[in-house]
Amino acid sequence: MKLGIVGLPNVGKSTLFNSLTKAGAESANYPFCTIDPNVGIVPVPDERLKVLTDLYHSKKTVPATIEFVDIAGLVKGASKGEGLGNQFLSNIREVDAIVHVVRCFEDANIVHVDGSIDPLRDIETINLELVFSDIEILDRRIAKSSRGARNDKDLAKEVEILNRLKAFLEEGKLAKNFEMQDEDEEALIASLNLLTYKPVIYAANVTEEDLADEGESNEFVKKVKAYAKEEGAGVFVICAQIEQEIAELDDEEKKMFLEELGISESGLDKLIKASYDLLGLLSYLTSGEDETRAWTIKKGTKAPQAAGKIHSDFERGFIRAEIVSYDNLIACGSYNAAKEKGLVRSEGKEYVVQDGDVILFRFNV
């Protein structure tokens, strides 16, 4: 999974990126201190992996990972070259979802690029830049497809769809809200890799005081949540400053620190949950003497395609999957004990993999 982090300058975006990835992107109180997109690979925390590693005495443990791309502070006019320009927008065309950090706190010591705190205005500013960038993509595609449209019905239909979508975007609307008439139209628009077609998770950045009640008493957060609900976007409340502090702690210290603050999970945990939920993802597990590993797949994935995540040969030569749920396996204490109780199932090609399935694939090529 690849997530692009965007936001106006000085909203806490690079601070958040640093704390999530411990990558040390430069963070300073002036716009454009992040010149290149920073990339960090983060393991997905999953307590089940340690338990399985101990149970199977695995030589190594391989968690699922998320790749974060930190994009330089966008400003009004970025798509036309303002600030650091459109070059950074291309860095988020390949991501699965966009994490949009919005500032929901007052602090006279941290300047805001527009002079005041207004998260909905900030969201609109970024969205418009993404819209303008998408319109440029559409203009190029329309020009290319129009050349052959006169003698090709398919290209003519494509141009008609693209023009309709362009008119929709020119009203300041997002591609993901465009009403598509059939699956072909949906496939075409998905293939364009438009920024405003991507799922969005809003990270409402608050002060430490607002963190304990999840920003319930913060008027800025309320507005962001209402906006996200209307848009069908994910949202979570975070304090980038706190995340930076706990990034330096080990797991035990981190747990104690969070308990003292009266919160149960870190911002990274919240973000991962929101991402998996928004993108419809789950993890299945494989475990043995060599390694214990988590594999990320889309909900609804059938056993052969899940096997294909490990190796294409597993999918091609799929025979069956031997499956036990993680909870049943741990309750029984061993794979053999679970098998004796009839809790290990043999599933075929139509089985839909569930979160926490511990799977052994049988295949033959």
PDB file of N, CA, C and O in Angstrom, residues 146-187:
ATOM      1  N   SER A 146      -8.630  12.565 -29.900  1.00  0.00           N
ATOM      2  CA  SER A 146      -9.434  13.247 -30.929  1.00  0.00           C
ATOM      3  C   SER A 146      -8.873  13.029 -32.327  1.00  0.00           C
ATOM      4  O   SER A 146      -9.614  13.040 -33.317  1.00  0.00           O
ATOM      5  N   ARG A 147      -7.541  12.838 -32.407  1.00  0.00           N
ATOM      6  CA  ARG A 147      -6.913  12.690 -33.724  1.00  0.00           C
ATOM      7  C   ARG A 147      -7.451  11.482 -34.492  1.00  0.00           C
ATOM      8  O   ARG A 147      -7.551  11.506 -35.705  1.00  0.00           O
ATOM      9  N   GLY A 148      -7.788  10.410 -33.759  1.00  0.00           N
ATOM     10  CA  GLY A 148      -8.279   9.220 -34.459  1.00  0.00           C
ATOM     11  C   GLY A 148      -9.765   8.983 -34.296  1.00  0.00           C
ATOM     12  O   GLY A 148     -10.308   7.989 -34.799  1.00  0.00           O
ATOM     13  N   ALA A 149     -10.449   9.910 -33.603  1.00  0.00           N
ATOM     14  CA  ALA A 149     -11.858   9.681 -33.252  1.00  0.00           C
ATOM     15  C   ALA A 149     -12.792   9.652 -34.452  1.00  0.00           C
ATOM     16  O   ALA A 149     -13.827   8.991 -34.432  1.00  0.00           O
ATOM     17  N   ARG A 150     -12.410  10.365 -35.518  1.00  0.00           N
ATOM     18  CA  ARG A 150     -13.299  10.449 -36.691  1.00  0.00           C
ATOM     19  C   ARG A 150     -13.527   9.077 -37.312  1.00  0.00           C
ATOM     20  O   ARG A 150     -14.614   8.768 -37.806  1.00  0.00           O
ATOM     21  N   ASN A 151     -12.504   8.232 -37.307  1.00  0.00           N
ATOM     22  CA  ASN A 151     -12.606   6.911 -37.954  1.00  0.00           C
ATOM     23  C   ASN A 151     -12.684   5.751 -36.962  1.00  0.00           C
ATOM     24  O   ASN A 151     -12.534   4.596 -37.349  1.00  0.00           O
ATOM     25  N   ASP A 152     -12.883   6.065 -35.689  1.00  0.00           N
ATOM     26  CA  ASP A 152     -12.882   5.009 -34.675  1.00  0.00           C
ATOM     27  C   ASP A 152     -13.982   5.290 -33.647  1.00  0.00           C
ATOM     28  O   ASP A 152     -13.907   6.248 -32.883  1.00  0.00           O
ATOM     29  N   LYS A 153     -14.992   4.421 -33.628  1.00  0.00           N
ATOM     30  CA  LYS A 153     -16.146   4.626 -32.728  1.00  0.00           C
ATOM     31  C   LYS A 153     -15.734   4.611 -31.254  1.00  0.00           C
ATOM     32  O   LYS A 153     -16.231   5.388 -30.452  1.00  0.00           O
ATOM     33  N   ASP A 154     -14.815   3.703 -30.914  1.00  0.00           N
ATOM     34  CA  ASP A 154     -14.375   3.596 -29.519  1.00  0.00           C
ATOM     35  C   ASP A 154     -13.681   4.874 -29.050  1.00  0.00           C
ATOM     36  O   ASP A 154     -13.916   5.356 -27.934  1.00  0.00           O
ATOM     37  N   LEU A 155     -12.804   5.410 -29.914  1.00  0.00           N
ATOM     38  CA  LEU A 155     -12.111   6.658 -29.560  1.00  0.00           C
ATOM     39  C   LEU A 155     -13.089   7.827 -29.476  1.00  0.00           C
ATOM     40  O   LEU A 155     -12.955   8.696 -28.615  1.00  0.00           O
ATOM     41  N   ALA A 156     -14.070   7.834 -30.369  1.00  0.00           N
ATOM     42  CA  ALA A 156     -15.083   8.906 -30.358  1.00  0.00           C
ATOM     43  C   ALA A 156     -15.863   8.874 -29.043  1.00  0.00           C
ATOM     44  O   ALA A 156     -16.126   9.910 -28.420  1.00  0.00           O
ATOM     45  N   LYS A 157     -16.201   7.639 -28.580  1.00  0.00           N
ATOM     46  CA  LYS A 157     -16.919   7.486 -27.303  1.00  0.00           C
ATOM     47  C   LYS A 157     -16.025   7.953 -26.153  1.00  0.00           C
ATOM     48  O   LYS A 157     -16.471   8.622 -25.218  1.00  0.00           O
ATOM     49  N   GLU A 158     -14.729   7.601 -26.231  1.00  0.00           N
ATOM     50  CA  GLU A 158     -13.789   8.004 -25.189  1.00  0.00           C
ATOM     51  C   GLU A 158     -13.711   9.520 -25.079  1.00  0.00           C
ATOM     52  O   GLU A 158     -13.773  10.079 -23.980  1.00  0.00           O
ATOM     53  N   VAL A 159     -13.604  10.204 -26.222  1.00  0.00           N
ATOM     54  CA  VAL A 159     -13.515  11.668 -26.242  1.00  0.00           C
ATOM     55  C   VAL A 159     -14.774  12.289 -25.625  1.00  0.00           C
ATOM     56  O   VAL A 159     -14.700  13.254 -24.849  1.00  0.00           O
ATOM     57  N   GLU A 160     -15.917  11.685 -25.925  1.00  0.00           N
ATOM     58  CA  GLU A 160     -17.188  12.199 -25.396  1.00  0.00           C
ATOM     59  C   GLU A 160     -17.211  12.080 -23.860  1.00  0.00           C
ATOM     60  O   GLU A 160     -17.568  13.019 -23.148  1.00  0.00           O
ATOM     61  N   ILE A 161     -16.753  10.941 -23.354  1.00  0.00           N
ATOM     62  CA  ILE A 161     -16.714  10.726 -21.890  1.00  0.00           C
ATOM     63  C   ILE A 161     -15.728  11.699 -21.239  1.00  0.00           C
ATOM     64  O   ILE A 161     -16.030  12.323 -20.221  1.00  0.00           O
ATOM     65  N   LEU A 162     -14.550  11.829 -21.849  1.00  0.00           N
ATOM     66  CA  LEU A 162     -13.511  12.701 -21.275  1.00  0.00           C
ATOM     67  C   LEU A 162     -13.962  14.160 -21.247  1.00  0.00           C
ATOM     68  O   LEU A 162     -13.683  14.888 -20.290  1.00  0.00           O
ATOM     69  N   ASN A 163     -14.681  14.581 -22.287  1.00  0.00           N
ATOM     70  CA  ASN A 163     -15.189  15.966 -22.314  1.00  0.00           C
ATOM     71  C   ASN A 163     -16.238  16.193 -21.225  1.00  0.00           C
ATOM     72  O   ASN A 163     -16.276  17.256 -20.597  1.00  0.00           O
ATOM     73  N   ARG A 164     -17.080  15.175 -21.002  1.00  0.00           N
ATOM     74  CA  ARG A 164     -18.083  15.276 -19.934  1.00  0.00           C
ATOM     75  C   ARG A 164     -17.399  15.384 -18.572  1.00  0.00           C
ATOM     76  O   ARG A 164     -17.774  16.179 -17.719  1.00  0.00           O
ATOM     77  N   LEU A 165     -16.368  14.558 -18.382  1.00  0.00           N
ATOM     78  CA  LEU A 165     -15.624  14.567 -17.115  1.00  0.00           C
ATOM     79  C   LEU A 165     -14.904  15.903 -16.927  1.00  0.00           C
ATOM     80  O   LEU A 165     -14.903  16.471 -15.827  1.00  0.00           O
ATOM     81  N   LYS A 166     -14.328  16.415 -18.003  1.00  0.00           N
ATOM     82  CA  LYS A 166     -13.610  17.693 -17.927  1.00  0.00           C
ATOM     83  C   LYS A 166     -14.566  18.821 -17.509  1.00  0.00           C
ATOM     84  O   LYS A 166     -14.239  19.645 -16.647  1.00  0.00           O
ATOM     85  N   ALA A 167     -15.747  18.842 -18.109  1.00  0.00           N
ATOM     86  CA  ALA A 167     -16.739  19.871 -17.764  1.00  0.00           C
ATOM     87  C   ALA A 167     -17.127  19.771 -16.289  1.00  0.00           C
ATOM     88  O   ALA A 167     -17.313  20.781 -15.604  1.00  0.00           O
ATOM     89  N   PHE A 168     -17.201  18.534 -15.789  1.00  0.00           N
ATOM     90  CA  PHE A 168     -17.539  18.272 -14.379  1.00  0.00           C
ATOM     91  C   PHE A 168     -16.446  18.835 -13.471  1.00  0.00           C
ATOM     92  O   PHE A 168     -16.722  19.511 -12.478  1.00  0.00           O
ATOM     93  N   LEU A 169     -15.181  18.568 -13.830  1.00  0.00           N
ATOM     94  CA  LEU A 169     -14.050  19.067 -13.033  1.00  0.00           C
ATOM     95  C   LEU A 169     -13.963  20.589 -13.088  1.00  0.00           C
ATOM     96  O   LEU A 169     -13.576  21.227 -12.100  1.00  0.00           O
ATOM     97  N   GLU A 170     -14.324  21.165 -14.219  1.00  0.00           N
ATOM     98  CA  GLU A 170     -14.249  22.629 -14.356  1.00  0.00           C
ATOM     99  C   GLU A 170     -15.245  23.347 -13.444  1.00  0.00           C
ATOM    100  O   GLU A 170     -15.126  24.545 -13.209  1.00  0.00           O
ATOM    101  N   GLU A 171     -16.191  22.594 -12.914  1.00  0.00           N
ATOM    102  CA  GLU A 171     -17.117  23.166 -11.922  1.00  0.00           C
ATOM    103  C   GLU A 171     -16.514  23.086 -10.509  1.00  0.00           C
ATOM    104  O   GLU A 171     -17.175  23.384  -9.514  1.00  0.00           O
ATOM    105  N   GLY A 172     -15.250  22.621 -10.430  1.00  0.00           N
ATOM    106  CA  GLY A 172     -14.582  22.511  -9.135  1.00  0.00           C
ATOM    107  C   GLY A 172     -14.902  21.225  -8.398  1.00  0.00           C
ATOM    108  O   GLY A 172     -14.615  21.078  -7.216  1.00  0.00           O
ATOM    109  N   LYS A 173     -15.510  20.269  -9.107  1.00  0.00           N
ATOM    110  CA  LYS A 173     -15.886  18.995  -8.490  1.00  0.00           C
ATOM    111  C   LYS A 173     -14.785  17.964  -8.664  1.00  0.00           C
ATOM    112  O   LYS A 173     -13.909  18.117  -9.513  1.00  0.00           O
ATOM    113  N   LEU A 174     -14.850  16.889  -7.862  1.00  0.00           N
ATOM    114  CA  LEU A 174     -13.808  15.857  -7.870  1.00  0.00           C
ATOM    115  C   LEU A 174     -14.227  14.680  -8.746  1.00  0.00           C
ATOM    116  O   LEU A 174     -15.397  14.287  -8.756  1.00  0.00           O
ATOM    117  N   ALA A 175     -13.257  14.084  -9.430  1.00  0.00           N
ATOM    118  CA  ALA A 175     -13.544  12.984 -10.366  1.00  0.00           C
ATOM    119  C   ALA A 175     -14.251  11.816  -9.682  1.00  0.00           C
ATOM    120  O   ALA A 175     -15.082  11.147 -10.294  1.00  0.00           O
ATOM    121  N   LYS A 176     -13.958  11.573  -8.395  1.00  0.00           N
ATOM    122  CA  LYS A 176     -14.576  10.415  -7.720  1.00  0.00           C
ATOM    123  C   LYS A 176     -16.079  10.604  -7.521  1.00  0.00           C
ATOM    124  O   LYS A 176     -16.789   9.642  -7.252  1.00  0.00           O
ATOM    125  N   ASN A 177     -16.564  11.849  -7.659  1.00  0.00           N
ATOM    126  CA  ASN A 177     -18.002  12.108  -7.526  1.00  0.00           C
ATOM    127  C   ASN A 177     -18.716  12.157  -8.879  1.00  0.00           C
ATOM    128  O   ASN A 177     -19.905  12.419  -8.947  1.00  0.00           O
ATOM    129  N   PHE A 178     -17.978  11.893  -9.947  1.00  0.00           N
ATOM    130  CA  PHE A 178     -18.552  11.905 -11.304  1.00  0.00           C
ATOM    131  C   PHE A 178     -19.438  10.680 -11.482  1.00  0.00           C
ATOM    132  O   PHE A 178     -19.061   9.564 -11.117  1.00  0.00           O
ATOM    133  N   GLU A 179     -20.639  10.893 -12.007  1.00  0.00           N
ATOM    134  CA  GLU A 179     -21.570   9.781 -12.190  1.00  0.00           C
ATOM    135  C   GLU A 179     -21.220   9.019 -13.461  1.00  0.00           C
ATOM    136  O   GLU A 179     -21.326   9.548 -14.564  1.00  0.00           O
ATOM    137  N   MET A 180     -20.819   7.765 -13.283  1.00  0.00           N
ATOM    138  CA  MET A 180     -20.421   6.946 -14.435  1.00  0.00           C
ATOM    139  C   MET A 180     -21.579   6.071 -14.894  1.00  0.00           C
ATOM    140  O   MET A 180     -22.326   5.549 -14.069  1.00  0.00           O
ATOM    141  N   GLN A 181     -21.726   5.940 -16.220  1.00  0.00           N
ATOM    142  CA  GLN A 181     -22.919   5.294 -16.758  1.00  0.00           C
ATOM    143  C   GLN A 181     -22.788   3.781 -16.908  1.00  0.00           C
ATOM    144  O   GLN A 181     -23.780   3.082 -16.954  1.00  0.00           O
ATOM    145  N   ASP A 182     -21.574   3.277 -17.024  1.00  0.00           N
ATOM    146  CA  ASP A 182     -21.412   1.816 -17.139  1.00  0.00           C
ATOM    147  C   ASP A 182     -19.993   1.423 -16.723  1.00  0.00           C
ATOM    148  O   ASP A 182     -19.165   2.275 -16.407  1.00  0.00           O
ATOM    149  N   GLU A 183     -19.718   0.125 -16.741  1.00  0.00           N
ATOM    150  CA  GLU A 183     -18.414  -0.389 -16.291  1.00  0.00           C
ATOM    151  C   GLU A 183     -17.276   0.057 -17.199  1.00  0.00           C
ATOM    152  O   GLU A 183     -16.155   0.288 -16.732  1.00  0.00           O
ATOM    153  N   ASP A 184     -17.547   0.182 -18.501  1.00  0.00           N
ATOM    154  CA  ASP A 184     -16.512   0.624 -19.443  1.00  0.00           C
ATOM    155  C   ASP A 184     -16.064   2.047 -19.107  1.00  0.00           C
ATOM    156  O   ASP A 184     -14.872   2.370 -19.142  1.00  0.00           O
ATOM    157  N   GLU A 185     -17.053   2.879 -18.783  1.00  0.00           N
ATOM    158  CA  GLU A 185     -16.763   4.268 -18.416  1.00  0.00           C
ATOM    159  C   GLU A 185     -15.926   4.309 -17.133  1.00  0.00           C
ATOM    160  O   GLU A 185     -14.959   5.062 -17.021  1.00  0.00           O
ATOM    161  N   GLU A 186     -16.303   3.453 -16.191  1.00  0.00           N
ATOM    162  CA  GLU A 186     -15.585   3.365 -14.917  1.00  0.00           C
ATOM    163  C   GLU A 186     -14.140   2.914 -15.138  1.00  0.00           C
ATOM    164  O   GLU A 186     -13.206   3.473 -14.561  1.00  0.00           O
ATOM    165  N   ALA A 187     -13.963   1.907 -16.013  1.00  0.00           N
ATOM    166  CA  ALA A 187     -12.617   1.383 -16.295  1.00  0.00           C
ATOM    167  C   ALA A 187     -11.748   2.452 -16.953  1.00  0.00           C
ATOM    168  O   ALA A 187     -10.562   2.595 -16.634  1.00  0.00           O
TER     169      ALA A 187
END
